[in-house]
């Protein structure tokens, strides 16, 4: 039996994940779905945002559907999202940004770099160590190359090797791996790349980069498709996989029924592709496309349809779609 852990998390996670879960249930009523409650809300209630038993529960799932978790900038609060990514060794964070005329896959290293968690805070100085390892870089480079080979065969390495020794290391290993695989590559400094992606999105296929640069680049690139409400992601390791929108818990709009559920729906579609049901993923994508084409839109896209109503329209379109090709 295929088991799906469902984590709503905080904020708009409680609004967009039920929509995505209903889409999954419609296509796969035979899966077992079980909730895992972690996050800031849980911390406020119990003093613990995520326990070892929650990590163990997540590890029993074949795939995890995840909303978003609030991470307050407090000095002793550890991000639950980062903890889960590390505990499950979800080293590849895949963030597709595509529309008519371009199809970009951002491949973000997800377990080290500036988010390694090696930090110190003293009274007058605070430091965060940017750790880039050979093993960590080889595995993300190989994942990006595998994807490039299945797509348009082009790899761009995004880095800041003009300044950071850790990025000279990252860049060199990515180039070594690309040469070994015979994949054509180019490289760009991450600051210039962030603008060029917006100006010439069609010039990119797979972009591989370190943790924080991939984090920022994916929010920037979401501008190309209408913002954060539309971009999904997959967090993949050798044993586990977690699917979540690129956006966060959006406290500014939480509880107002205005969040766009498309990023969560597309994350559910990525989950299905991972489990081998690429037809199910296509059906979710075309149901979204059909609803948008009819002019129904949430507020972020200039419309006035609420989260629940938009979700219901996608589910109706999904029900009507043909299971086969
Ligand atoms: P955010 O992505 O939550 O929101 C940024 C802006 O985009 C906000 O104005 C928000 O209203 C808008 N937005 C986001 N998703 C939307 C949607 N589906 N529909 C319409 N508008 C949407 O980023 P933030 O405000 O910087 O962070 C809020 C909290 O979320 C923080 O605590 C942060 O740490 C956390 N966060 C969590 C994750 C995660 O769980 N993976 C990801 C990013 C941020
Ligand atoms: C994301 C988020 C997370 C990250 C935070 C909440 C830890 O911004 O998923 O993009 O930095 O990866
Ligand atoms: Mn982010």
PDB file of C-alpha atoms in Angstrom, residues 51-256:
ATOM      1  CA  UNK A  51       9.890  15.583  17.579  1.00  0.00           C
ATOM      2  CA  UNK A  52      11.904  12.465  16.782  1.00  0.00           C
ATOM      3  CA  UNK A  53       8.644  10.500  16.484  1.00  0.00           C
ATOM      4  CA  UNK A  54       7.457  12.922  13.784  1.00  0.00           C
ATOM      5  CA  UNK A  55      10.666  12.364  11.820  1.00  0.00           C
ATOM      6  CA  UNK A  56      10.189   8.609  12.262  1.00  0.00           C
ATOM      7  CA  UNK A  57       6.570   8.899  11.014  1.00  0.00           C
ATOM      8  CA  UNK A  58       7.703  10.859   7.937  1.00  0.00           C
ATOM      9  CA  UNK A  59      10.232   8.130   7.206  1.00  0.00           C
ATOM     10  CA  UNK A  60       7.463   5.508   7.008  1.00  0.00           C
ATOM     11  CA  UNK A  61       5.850   7.316   4.050  1.00  0.00           C
ATOM     12  CA  UNK A  62       6.472   6.565   0.371  1.00  0.00           C
ATOM     13  CA  UNK A  63       6.176  10.299  -0.264  1.00  0.00           C
ATOM     14  CA  UNK A  64       5.399  13.434   1.754  1.00  0.00           C
ATOM     15  CA  UNK A  65       3.017  16.214   0.731  1.00  0.00           C
ATOM     16  CA  UNK A  66       4.119  19.305   2.637  1.00  0.00           C
ATOM     17  CA  UNK A  67       2.657  22.805   3.018  1.00  0.00           C
ATOM     18  CA  UNK A  68       4.830  25.425   4.682  1.00  0.00           C
ATOM     19  CA  UNK A  69       6.164  26.115   8.122  1.00  0.00           C
ATOM     20  CA  UNK A  70       6.670  29.437   9.847  1.00  0.00           C
ATOM     21  CA  UNK A  71      10.266  29.944  10.978  1.00  0.00           C
ATOM     22  CA  UNK A  72      10.472  32.963  13.262  1.00  0.00           C
ATOM     23  CA  UNK A  73      13.863  34.727  13.267  1.00  0.00           C
ATOM     24  CA  UNK A  74      14.659  33.862  16.908  1.00  0.00           C
ATOM     25  CA  UNK A  75      18.131  32.942  18.041  1.00  0.00           C
ATOM     26  CA  UNK A  76      17.322  29.536  19.544  1.00  0.00           C
ATOM     27  CA  UNK A  77      14.619  28.336  17.151  1.00  0.00           C
ATOM     28  CA  UNK A  78      15.783  25.772  14.623  1.00  0.00           C
ATOM     29  CA  UNK A  79      13.956  25.661  11.279  1.00  0.00           C
ATOM     30  CA  UNK A  80      11.779  22.547  11.072  1.00  0.00           C
ATOM     31  CA  UNK A  81      12.012  22.539   7.279  1.00  0.00           C
ATOM     32  CA  UNK A  82      15.815  22.409   7.399  1.00  0.00           C
ATOM     33  CA  UNK A  83      15.726  19.744  10.096  1.00  0.00           C
ATOM     34  CA  UNK A  84      13.468  17.502   7.998  1.00  0.00           C
ATOM     35  CA  UNK A  85      15.547  18.013   4.842  1.00  0.00           C
ATOM     36  CA  UNK A  86      18.688  17.011   6.750  1.00  0.00           C
ATOM     37  CA  UNK A  87      17.142  14.141   8.721  1.00  0.00           C
ATOM     38  CA  UNK A  88      15.774  12.585   5.506  1.00  0.00           C
ATOM     39  CA  UNK A  89      18.876  13.578   3.522  1.00  0.00           C
ATOM     40  CA  UNK A  90      16.755  15.261   0.844  1.00  0.00           C
ATOM     41  CA  UNK A  91      19.766  16.646  -0.975  1.00  0.00           C
ATOM     42  CA  UNK A  92      18.204  17.676  -4.282  1.00  0.00           C
ATOM     43  CA  UNK A  93      15.686  20.501  -4.281  1.00  0.00           C
ATOM     44  CA  UNK A  94      14.124  20.655  -7.738  1.00  0.00           C
ATOM     45  CA  UNK A  95      12.227  23.836  -8.574  1.00  0.00           C
ATOM     46  CA  UNK A  96      10.694  23.948 -12.076  1.00  0.00           C
ATOM     47  CA  UNK A  97       9.746  27.342 -13.490  1.00  0.00           C
ATOM     48  CA  UNK A  98       8.041  27.005 -16.839  1.00  0.00           C
ATOM     49  CA  UNK A  99       5.523  28.645 -19.142  1.00  0.00           C
ATOM     50  CA  UNK A 100       5.110  29.100 -22.884  1.00  0.00           C
ATOM     51  CA  UNK A 101       8.556  29.678 -24.396  1.00  0.00           C
ATOM     52  CA  UNK A 102      10.766  28.561 -21.527  1.00  0.00           C
ATOM     53  CA  UNK A 103      11.271  25.591 -19.229  1.00  0.00           C
ATOM     54  CA  UNK A 104      13.807  26.041 -16.444  1.00  0.00           C
ATOM     55  CA  UNK A 105      14.698  23.523 -13.742  1.00  0.00           C
ATOM     56  CA  UNK A 106      16.516  25.016 -10.770  1.00  0.00           C
ATOM     57  CA  UNK A 107      18.495  22.312  -8.962  1.00  0.00           C
ATOM     58  CA  UNK A 108      19.319  23.608  -5.518  1.00  0.00           C
ATOM     59  CA  UNK A 109      21.736  21.799  -3.198  1.00  0.00           C
ATOM     60  CA  UNK A 110      19.598  21.242  -0.132  1.00  0.00           C
ATOM     61  CA  UNK A 111      21.667  19.960   2.786  1.00  0.00           C
ATOM     62  CA  UNK A 112      24.803  22.081   3.165  1.00  0.00           C
ATOM     63  CA  UNK A 113      26.318  25.391   2.001  1.00  0.00           C
ATOM     64  CA  UNK A 114      25.346  28.403   4.073  1.00  0.00           C
ATOM     65  CA  UNK A 115      22.487  26.370   5.607  1.00  0.00           C
ATOM     66  CA  UNK A 116      24.822  23.764   7.142  1.00  0.00           C
ATOM     67  CA  UNK A 117      23.884  24.950  10.632  1.00  0.00           C
ATOM     68  CA  UNK A 118      27.464  25.535  11.763  1.00  0.00           C
ATOM     69  CA  UNK A 119      26.933  28.835  13.545  1.00  0.00           C
ATOM     70  CA  UNK A 120      28.060  30.835  16.530  1.00  0.00           C
ATOM     71  CA  UNK A 121      26.771  33.943  18.174  1.00  0.00           C
ATOM     72  CA  UNK A 122      28.814  35.966  20.612  1.00  0.00           C
ATOM     73  CA  UNK A 123      28.070  39.378  22.119  1.00  0.00           C
ATOM     74  CA  UNK A 124      29.836  41.286  19.317  1.00  0.00           C
ATOM     75  CA  UNK A 125      30.092  38.852  16.447  1.00  0.00           C
ATOM     76  CA  UNK A 126      28.080  36.125  14.810  1.00  0.00           C
ATOM     77  CA  UNK A 127      29.315  33.650  12.219  1.00  0.00           C
ATOM     78  CA  UNK A 128      27.751  31.117   9.855  1.00  0.00           C
ATOM     79  CA  UNK A 129      30.108  28.661   8.201  1.00  0.00           C
ATOM     80  CA  UNK A 130      29.480  27.902   4.526  1.00  0.00           C
ATOM     81  CA  UNK A 131      30.373  24.231   4.217  1.00  0.00           C
ATOM     82  CA  UNK A 132      30.661  22.771   0.710  1.00  0.00           C
ATOM     83  CA  UNK A 133      31.790  19.144   0.532  1.00  0.00           C
ATOM     84  CA  UNK A 134      33.026  17.028  -2.375  1.00  0.00           C
ATOM     85  CA  UNK A 135      30.391  14.366  -1.760  1.00  0.00           C
ATOM     86  CA  UNK A 136      27.601  16.944  -1.397  1.00  0.00           C
ATOM     87  CA  UNK A 137      28.633  18.693  -4.602  1.00  0.00           C
ATOM     88  CA  UNK A 138      29.190  15.537  -6.647  1.00  0.00           C
ATOM     89  CA  UNK A 139      25.757  14.186  -5.859  1.00  0.00           C
ATOM     90  CA  UNK A 140      23.902  17.416  -6.685  1.00  0.00           C
ATOM     91  CA  UNK A 141      25.972  17.903  -9.855  1.00  0.00           C
ATOM     92  CA  UNK A 142      25.172  14.343 -10.958  1.00  0.00           C
ATOM     93  CA  UNK A 143      21.462  14.846 -10.275  1.00  0.00           C
ATOM     94  CA  UNK A 144      21.471  18.077 -12.324  1.00  0.00           C
ATOM     95  CA  UNK A 145      23.331  16.327 -15.154  1.00  0.00           C
ATOM     96  CA  UNK A 146      20.874  13.385 -15.140  1.00  0.00           C
ATOM     97  CA  UNK A 147      18.021  15.879 -15.470  1.00  0.00           C
ATOM     98  CA  UNK A 148      19.786  17.859 -18.219  1.00  0.00           C
ATOM     99  CA  UNK A 149      20.313  14.634 -20.179  1.00  0.00           C
ATOM    100  CA  UNK A 150      16.549  13.935 -20.028  1.00  0.00           C
ATOM    101  CA  UNK A 151      15.695  17.528 -20.993  1.00  0.00           C
ATOM    102  CA  UNK A 152      17.506  19.873 -23.405  1.00  0.00           C
ATOM    103  CA  UNK A 153      21.004  18.734 -22.416  1.00  0.00           C
ATOM    104  CA  UNK A 154      22.205  22.116 -21.140  1.00  0.00           C
ATOM    105  CA  UNK A 155      23.585  22.826 -17.697  1.00  0.00           C
ATOM    106  CA  UNK A 156      24.241  26.242 -16.178  1.00  0.00           C
ATOM    107  CA  UNK A 157      26.315  26.455 -13.009  1.00  0.00           C
ATOM    108  CA  UNK A 158      25.323  29.418 -10.843  1.00  0.00           C
ATOM    109  CA  UNK A 159      27.975  30.517  -8.348  1.00  0.00           C
ATOM    110  CA  UNK A 160      29.998  33.344  -6.855  1.00  0.00           C
ATOM    111  CA  UNK A 161      33.442  31.841  -7.459  1.00  0.00           C
ATOM    112  CA  UNK A 162      34.952  35.283  -8.035  1.00  0.00           C
ATOM    113  CA  UNK A 163      34.655  35.858  -4.296  1.00  0.00           C
ATOM    114  CA  UNK A 164      34.025  32.587  -2.465  1.00  0.00           C
ATOM    115  CA  UNK A 165      36.620  29.787  -2.309  1.00  0.00           C
ATOM    116  CA  UNK A 166      33.818  27.378  -1.402  1.00  0.00           C
ATOM    117  CA  UNK A 167      32.204  28.232  -4.743  1.00  0.00           C
ATOM    118  CA  UNK A 168      35.439  27.729  -6.711  1.00  0.00           C
ATOM    119  CA  UNK A 169      35.327  24.239  -5.220  1.00  0.00           C
ATOM    120  CA  UNK A 170      31.615  23.789  -6.112  1.00  0.00           C
ATOM    121  CA  UNK A 171      32.132  25.093  -9.652  1.00  0.00           C
ATOM    122  CA  UNK A 172      35.198  22.941 -10.330  1.00  0.00           C
ATOM    123  CA  UNK A 173      33.433  19.759  -9.259  1.00  0.00           C
ATOM    124  CA  UNK A 174      30.320  20.586 -11.325  1.00  0.00           C
ATOM    125  CA  UNK A 175      32.519  21.162 -14.385  1.00  0.00           C
ATOM    126  CA  UNK A 176      34.433  17.903 -13.791  1.00  0.00           C
ATOM    127  CA  UNK A 177      31.141  15.987 -13.597  1.00  0.00           C
ATOM    128  CA  UNK A 178      29.691  17.706 -16.687  1.00  0.00           C
ATOM    129  CA  UNK A 179      32.828  16.894 -18.699  1.00  0.00           C
ATOM    130  CA  UNK A 180      32.758  13.276 -17.542  1.00  0.00           C
ATOM    131  CA  UNK A 181      29.119  12.963 -18.637  1.00  0.00           C
ATOM    132  CA  UNK A 182      29.671  14.853 -21.891  1.00  0.00           C
ATOM    133  CA  UNK A 183      26.959  17.384 -21.053  1.00  0.00           C
ATOM    134  CA  UNK A 184      27.405  20.914 -22.362  1.00  0.00           C
ATOM    135  CA  UNK A 185      27.645  23.498 -19.632  1.00  0.00           C
ATOM    136  CA  UNK A 186      28.146  27.173 -19.034  1.00  0.00           C
ATOM    137  CA  UNK A 187      28.569  29.156 -15.866  1.00  0.00           C
ATOM    138  CA  UNK A 188      27.410  32.524 -14.566  1.00  0.00           C
ATOM    139  CA  UNK A 189      27.869  34.554 -11.435  1.00  0.00           C
ATOM    140  CA  UNK A 190      24.703  34.253  -9.405  1.00  0.00           C
ATOM    141  CA  UNK A 191      23.974  37.987  -9.285  1.00  0.00           C
ATOM    142  CA  UNK A 192      24.178  38.409 -13.070  1.00  0.00           C
ATOM    143  CA  UNK A 193      22.353  35.095 -13.517  1.00  0.00           C
ATOM    144  CA  UNK A 194      19.421  36.331 -11.396  1.00  0.00           C
ATOM    145  CA  UNK A 195      18.820  39.175 -13.849  1.00  0.00           C
ATOM    146  CA  UNK A 196      19.560  37.179 -17.000  1.00  0.00           C
ATOM    147  CA  UNK A 197      17.026  34.502 -16.042  1.00  0.00           C
ATOM    148  CA  UNK A 198      14.368  37.231 -16.011  1.00  0.00           C
ATOM    149  CA  UNK A 199      15.551  38.818 -19.270  1.00  0.00           C
ATOM    150  CA  UNK A 200      16.298  35.644 -21.266  1.00  0.00           C
ATOM    151  CA  UNK A 201      14.484  32.730 -19.618  1.00  0.00           C
ATOM    152  CA  UNK A 202      14.544  30.751 -22.866  1.00  0.00           C
ATOM    153  CA  UNK A 203      18.359  30.586 -22.626  1.00  0.00           C
ATOM    154  CA  UNK A 204      18.174  28.205 -19.637  1.00  0.00           C
ATOM    155  CA  UNK A 205      17.499  24.521 -19.135  1.00  0.00           C
ATOM    156  CA  UNK A 206      18.938  23.137 -15.878  1.00  0.00           C
ATOM    157  CA  UNK A 207      20.563  25.518 -13.399  1.00  0.00           C
ATOM    158  CA  UNK A 208      22.568  23.947 -10.580  1.00  0.00           C
ATOM    159  CA  UNK A 209      23.579  26.043  -7.590  1.00  0.00           C
ATOM    160  CA  UNK A 210      24.303  26.041  -3.877  1.00  0.00           C
ATOM    161  CA  UNK A 211      21.690  26.145  -1.144  1.00  0.00           C
ATOM    162  CA  UNK A 212      21.083  29.843  -0.469  1.00  0.00           C
ATOM    163  CA  UNK A 213      21.576  30.916  -4.074  1.00  0.00           C
ATOM    164  CA  UNK A 214      18.975  28.360  -5.193  1.00  0.00           C
ATOM    165  CA  UNK A 215      16.629  29.568  -2.471  1.00  0.00           C
ATOM    166  CA  UNK A 216      16.832  33.167  -3.681  1.00  0.00           C
ATOM    167  CA  UNK A 217      16.964  32.380  -7.407  1.00  0.00           C
ATOM    168  CA  UNK A 218      13.772  30.327  -7.235  1.00  0.00           C
ATOM    169  CA  UNK A 219      11.777  33.151  -5.623  1.00  0.00           C
ATOM    170  CA  UNK A 220      13.220  35.578  -8.203  1.00  0.00           C
ATOM    171  CA  UNK A 221      12.423  33.264 -11.134  1.00  0.00           C
ATOM    172  CA  UNK A 222       8.843  32.775  -9.915  1.00  0.00           C
ATOM    173  CA  UNK A 223       8.257  36.312 -11.222  1.00  0.00           C
ATOM    174  CA  UNK A 224       8.353  34.808 -14.730  1.00  0.00           C
ATOM    175  CA  UNK A 225       5.241  32.714 -14.124  1.00  0.00           C
ATOM    176  CA  UNK A 226       3.148  35.009 -11.951  1.00  0.00           C
ATOM    177  CA  UNK A 227       4.722  34.724  -8.531  1.00  0.00           C
ATOM    178  CA  UNK A 228       5.159  32.369  -5.619  1.00  0.00           C
ATOM    179  CA  UNK A 229       1.628  31.026  -5.763  1.00  0.00           C
ATOM    180  CA  UNK A 230       2.538  28.991  -8.843  1.00  0.00           C
ATOM    181  CA  UNK A 231       5.910  27.307  -8.272  1.00  0.00           C
ATOM    182  CA  UNK A 232       6.177  23.777  -6.822  1.00  0.00           C
ATOM    183  CA  UNK A 233       9.201  21.835  -5.662  1.00  0.00           C
ATOM    184  CA  UNK A 234      10.481  18.345  -5.004  1.00  0.00           C
ATOM    185  CA  UNK A 235      12.988  17.541  -2.269  1.00  0.00           C
ATOM    186  CA  UNK A 236      14.561  14.239  -3.230  1.00  0.00           C
ATOM    187  CA  UNK A 237      17.076  11.969  -1.533  1.00  0.00           C
ATOM    188  CA  UNK A 238      18.131   8.407  -2.134  1.00  0.00           C
ATOM    189  CA  UNK A 239      15.423   7.039   0.194  1.00  0.00           C
ATOM    190  CA  UNK A 240      12.799   9.708   0.845  1.00  0.00           C
ATOM    191  CA  UNK A 241      10.984  12.426  -1.055  1.00  0.00           C
ATOM    192  CA  UNK A 242       9.008  15.487   0.013  1.00  0.00           C
ATOM    193  CA  UNK A 243       6.923  17.769  -2.208  1.00  0.00           C
ATOM    194  CA  UNK A 244       6.097  21.356  -1.243  1.00  0.00           C
ATOM    195  CA  UNK A 245       5.351  24.741  -2.765  1.00  0.00           C
ATOM    196  CA  UNK A 246       8.343  27.084  -3.034  1.00  0.00           C
ATOM    197  CA  UNK A 247       6.383  29.657  -1.046  1.00  0.00           C
ATOM    198  CA  UNK A 248       6.163  29.858   2.730  1.00  0.00           C
ATOM    199  CA  UNK A 249       3.318  30.106   5.223  1.00  0.00           C
ATOM    200  CA  UNK A 250       2.389  33.647   4.055  1.00  0.00           C
ATOM    201  CA  UNK A 251       1.184  34.989   7.429  1.00  0.00           C
ATOM    202  CA  UNK A 252       0.062  38.226   5.719  1.00  0.00           C
ATOM    203  CA  UNK A 253      -2.746  36.414   3.885  1.00  0.00           C
ATOM    204  CA  UNK A 254      -3.262  33.312   6.071  1.00  0.00           C
ATOM    205  CA  UNK A 255      -6.834  32.445   7.014  1.00  0.00           C
ATOM    206  CA  UNK A 256      -8.344  34.810   4.423  1.00  0.00           C
TER     207      UNK A 256
END
